[in-house]
Amino acid sequence: MGYLTRTFYVALLLIPIMSTKVSAQTTKKPLRVGVVGLVHSHVGWILNRAKKTGDPDIEVVGIAEPNREVAERYMQRYGLPMSLVYPTVEEMLDKTKPDAVTAFNEISNHINVVKLCAPRGIHVMVEKPLAVSIDQARQMEALAKKHKIHLLTNYETTWYSSNHKAYQLAVKEGGIGPIRRIVVHDGHDGPSRMNKEFVAWLTDPVTNGAGALFDFGCYGANLATWLLKGERPTTVSAVTLQIKPEVYPKVDDDATIVLTYPKTQVVIQASWNWPFSRKDMEVYGETGYVFTLDGTRMRIRLKEDKTEQTAEAAKTDAPVTDPFDYLAQVVRGETKSVDDLSSLQVNMIVMEILDAARRSAKDGGKPIALK
């Protein structure tokens, strides 16, 4: 058999294999996603995805929202049909049969979403934080494990490429030496300017768990737990302020949380009283430091550097840049959520920290030992 003949014969043999691969890629169906609640201002994130036609990763098949006025407002804003909306979570789940749901309701109702979804085998992603208390979080964890569903928590900062580049440098490469101090700043000038249905539950200690302490303190607790590879702090202490009691009469609007570890300290500053929005972090090691200024910009100084260097993180520095693509990958088994920022393992520790911080603040900042 000549060279050309052999080449043609081999090509013929490969055609079925290549066709199978192409077919597998083109027949992957988008994840069927249900949305629970429209009262969280972050809901625009998923509604923007719902507008996309031919989305290969997710398809929004139903929305549960009992407040008709809120539902009509959002459907009009995002150009979506009211036929997507159901008055109850149960009806939405039973009629649309989603693979997963994303919760944009009150934090106190996250537990009810899991109670309804877990027995049906429906995976859940909630907005941060996981729950309003460690007791609720433990119930949710037990349900997720019993029914073998994924229970994920979404934070805006999870998708910052700068945070992942900092993790690569500080944790994976050990480029700044052992981590000795982490300082996290998260906050803005307050939620009072946001839509009324969001402000109503966010400024209620029952439905949100606290004020700025939970709303923004959770970011630092999440990042610190991730950077310290799941280590639990030995003590948690917190001091809260009510700078604007006339605006936020029921909850704190400024909080400082201090976490102590055997050889590391973490300071989390959360506020509704900063003049500008900020989500940034400082990670200090024995031999250098890395700061994240926003989603991409960074400042770095290593042991051999004579001066501080500026850096820009690329999108590719983050494994995934969107929570719903990540949700689809986890449900399909394309990636594992074990000890990453969204994982249940990490966020159970976050809830221990927040629960202890709330108790410490009520006791004048007395350190709470985690058992």
XYZ file of C-alpha atoms in Angstrom, residues 57-316:
260
model
C -24.312 26.783 29.530
C -27.597 27.717 31.203
C -31.267 28.181 30.409
C -33.518 29.991 32.885
C -36.697 27.915 32.868
C -38.662 29.524 35.709
C -38.708 32.256 38.337
C -40.448 32.063 41.720
C -41.546 35.463 43.055
C -44.752 35.997 45.078
C -44.715 39.801 44.717
C -46.432 40.448 41.391
C -45.405 44.113 41.239
C -41.732 43.230 41.730
C -41.953 40.451 39.140
C -43.589 42.687 36.531
C -41.006 45.417 37.092
C -38.077 43.046 36.590
C -39.580 41.243 33.616
C -40.201 44.577 31.904
C -36.708 45.833 32.731
C -34.999 42.764 31.302
C -37.419 42.095 28.452
C -38.531 38.717 29.784
C -42.029 37.201 29.608
C -44.239 36.970 32.700
C -44.885 33.356 31.704
C -41.536 32.573 33.347
C -42.840 33.685 36.760
C -44.561 31.428 39.309
C -46.080 32.590 42.624
C -44.453 29.855 44.721
C -41.184 27.955 44.732
C -43.016 24.624 44.831
C -45.014 25.375 41.674
C -41.936 26.586 39.816
C -39.983 23.462 40.757
C -42.799 21.042 39.920
C -43.711 22.602 36.579
C -40.277 23.470 35.208
C -38.160 20.735 36.823
C -34.842 22.619 36.878
C -31.486 20.932 37.357
C -30.431 23.693 39.742
C -31.744 26.877 41.300
C -30.119 30.180 42.157
C -31.496 31.915 45.262
C -31.954 35.691 45.192
C -34.316 35.896 48.140
C -33.796 36.899 51.778
C -30.825 35.179 53.445
C -33.188 33.832 56.122
C -35.102 31.956 53.417
C -32.090 30.168 51.963
C -32.853 27.278 54.287
C -36.378 26.948 52.858
C -34.989 26.803 49.330
C -32.731 23.915 50.323
C -35.581 22.165 52.142
C -37.630 22.211 48.937
C -34.842 21.500 46.452
C -32.688 18.899 48.201
C -35.330 16.125 48.391
C -36.047 16.713 44.696
C -32.351 16.304 43.851
C -32.069 19.918 42.660
C -28.729 21.649 43.209
C -28.660 25.081 44.870
C -26.498 28.198 44.596
C -27.334 30.966 47.091
C -26.112 34.541 47.224
C -23.668 35.296 50.012
C -23.674 34.532 52.891
C -24.877 30.943 53.122
C -27.354 31.512 55.982
C -28.301 33.836 58.846
C -26.984 31.494 61.539
C -24.699 28.531 62.043
C -27.711 26.450 63.102
C -29.469 27.078 59.788
C -26.230 26.436 57.908
C -25.827 23.065 59.603
C -29.377 22.070 58.690
C -28.694 23.043 55.088
C -25.427 21.121 55.086
C -27.160 18.011 56.427
C -29.852 18.192 53.733
C -27.293 18.674 50.973
C -25.272 15.675 52.105
C -28.314 13.462 52.663
C -29.739 14.119 49.211
C -26.344 14.417 47.505
C -26.830 17.850 45.989
C -24.314 20.624 45.486
C -24.872 23.614 47.798
C -22.796 26.580 46.647
C -22.445 30.190 47.774
C -21.882 33.002 45.296
C -19.674 36.019 46.081
C -18.840 38.756 43.608
C -15.178 38.580 44.632
C -14.967 34.884 43.708
C -14.778 35.908 40.065
C -12.054 38.567 40.525
C -8.993 37.477 38.577
C -6.843 39.542 40.975
C -7.860 37.343 43.920
C -6.909 34.202 42.029
C -3.577 35.661 40.979
C -2.920 36.604 44.621
C -3.797 33.050 45.680
C -1.449 31.619 43.068
C 1.414 33.812 44.244
C 0.857 33.633 48.005
C -0.478 30.096 48.498
C 0.463 27.882 45.572
C 3.885 29.394 44.899
C 4.662 30.598 48.438
C 6.071 33.739 46.860
C 5.622 35.957 49.919
C 6.547 33.397 52.554
C 4.142 32.124 55.221
C 1.061 34.365 55.465
C 1.150 36.449 58.631
C -1.585 39.050 58.141
C -4.613 39.554 55.897
C -6.617 42.777 55.790
C -9.852 42.857 53.782
C -11.956 45.949 53.060
C -15.480 45.601 51.678
C -18.280 48.122 51.579
C -19.880 51.189 50.044
C -21.844 54.279 51.024
C -24.869 52.279 52.128
C -27.822 50.358 50.681
C -30.477 52.983 51.470
C -30.383 54.220 47.853
C -31.234 50.740 46.486
C -34.676 49.336 45.663
C -37.116 49.174 48.550
C -37.691 45.412 48.585
C -33.937 44.813 48.888
C -33.391 47.406 51.618
C -36.377 46.098 53.606
C -34.806 42.704 54.335
C -31.141 43.731 54.173
C -31.604 46.126 57.103
C -33.495 43.617 59.235
C -31.491 41.471 61.698
C -33.895 38.553 61.285
C -33.873 38.303 57.499
C -30.205 39.302 56.963
C -28.618 38.087 60.205
C -27.067 41.504 60.907
C -26.223 44.646 58.963
C -22.823 45.402 57.429
C -21.353 42.723 59.692
C -22.983 39.980 57.605
C -23.512 41.839 54.331
C -19.845 42.724 53.844
C -18.053 40.864 56.629
C -18.752 37.594 54.829
C -16.420 38.530 51.955
C -13.363 38.768 54.181
C -14.239 35.604 56.085
C -14.593 33.768 52.778
C -11.329 35.016 51.286
C -9.328 34.452 54.480
C -10.592 30.883 54.901
C -9.663 30.137 51.287
C -6.213 31.723 51.520
C -5.489 29.864 54.766
C -6.528 26.547 53.169
C -9.600 25.931 55.318
C -7.987 26.649 58.681
C -10.457 27.708 61.383
C -9.490 30.679 63.541
C -8.858 30.072 67.216
C -10.759 33.208 68.254
C -13.142 35.686 66.663
C -13.812 39.174 67.974
C -15.893 41.981 66.510
C -16.874 45.559 67.172
C -19.849 47.128 65.391
C -21.103 50.697 65.120
C -24.436 52.275 64.283
C -23.234 55.477 62.665
C -26.581 56.250 61.020
C -29.279 54.963 63.401
C -31.843 57.195 61.708
C -31.221 55.315 58.440
C -30.490 51.826 59.813
C -32.310 51.684 63.169
C -32.271 47.898 63.553
C -28.754 46.861 62.500
C -25.089 47.828 62.534
C -23.733 49.803 59.584
C -20.011 49.420 60.334
C -18.065 46.411 61.593
C -14.506 45.304 62.288
C -13.827 41.584 62.738
C -10.509 40.218 63.996
C -9.606 36.554 63.494
C -6.641 35.048 65.300
C -4.740 31.953 64.204
C -1.589 30.458 65.750
C 0.689 32.560 63.533
C -1.659 34.748 61.519
C -4.085 37.592 62.116
C -6.961 38.603 59.843
C -8.688 41.982 60.016
C -12.000 42.348 58.178
C -13.409 45.851 57.754
C -17.015 46.002 56.554
C -18.989 49.204 56.206
C -22.031 50.944 54.771
C -20.355 54.288 55.472
C -17.423 54.542 53.106
C -17.460 57.400 50.596
C -16.831 54.988 47.711
C -17.452 51.329 46.947
C -14.476 49.082 47.597
C -13.593 45.404 47.575
C -9.863 45.060 48.122
C -7.440 42.939 50.093
C -3.917 43.026 51.545
C -2.005 39.789 52.101
C 1.283 40.053 54.011
C 3.817 37.244 54.229
C 7.180 36.978 55.963
C 9.062 38.046 52.844
C 6.622 40.113 50.781
C 3.075 41.214 50.174
C 0.374 41.201 47.527
C -2.522 43.664 47.417
C -5.624 43.423 45.253
C -7.102 46.838 44.462
C -10.151 45.669 42.512
C -11.037 42.851 40.154
C -7.839 43.176 38.105
C -5.370 45.745 39.511
C -2.695 44.669 42.010
C 0.348 45.878 43.937
C 3.115 43.393 44.733
C 6.423 43.513 46.547
C 8.568 40.428 46.926
C 11.750 39.905 48.922
C 14.076 40.708 46.038
C 12.122 43.787 44.901
C 13.622 47.185 45.716
C 10.297 48.891 45.133
C 6.675 47.923 44.876
C 5.482 46.634 41.512
C 2.066 47.155 39.939
C 0.406 44.294 38.112
C -2.737 43.582 36.144
C -4.466 40.224 36.447
C -5.844 38.693 33.260
C -9.227 37.012 32.937
C -7.410 33.733 32.490
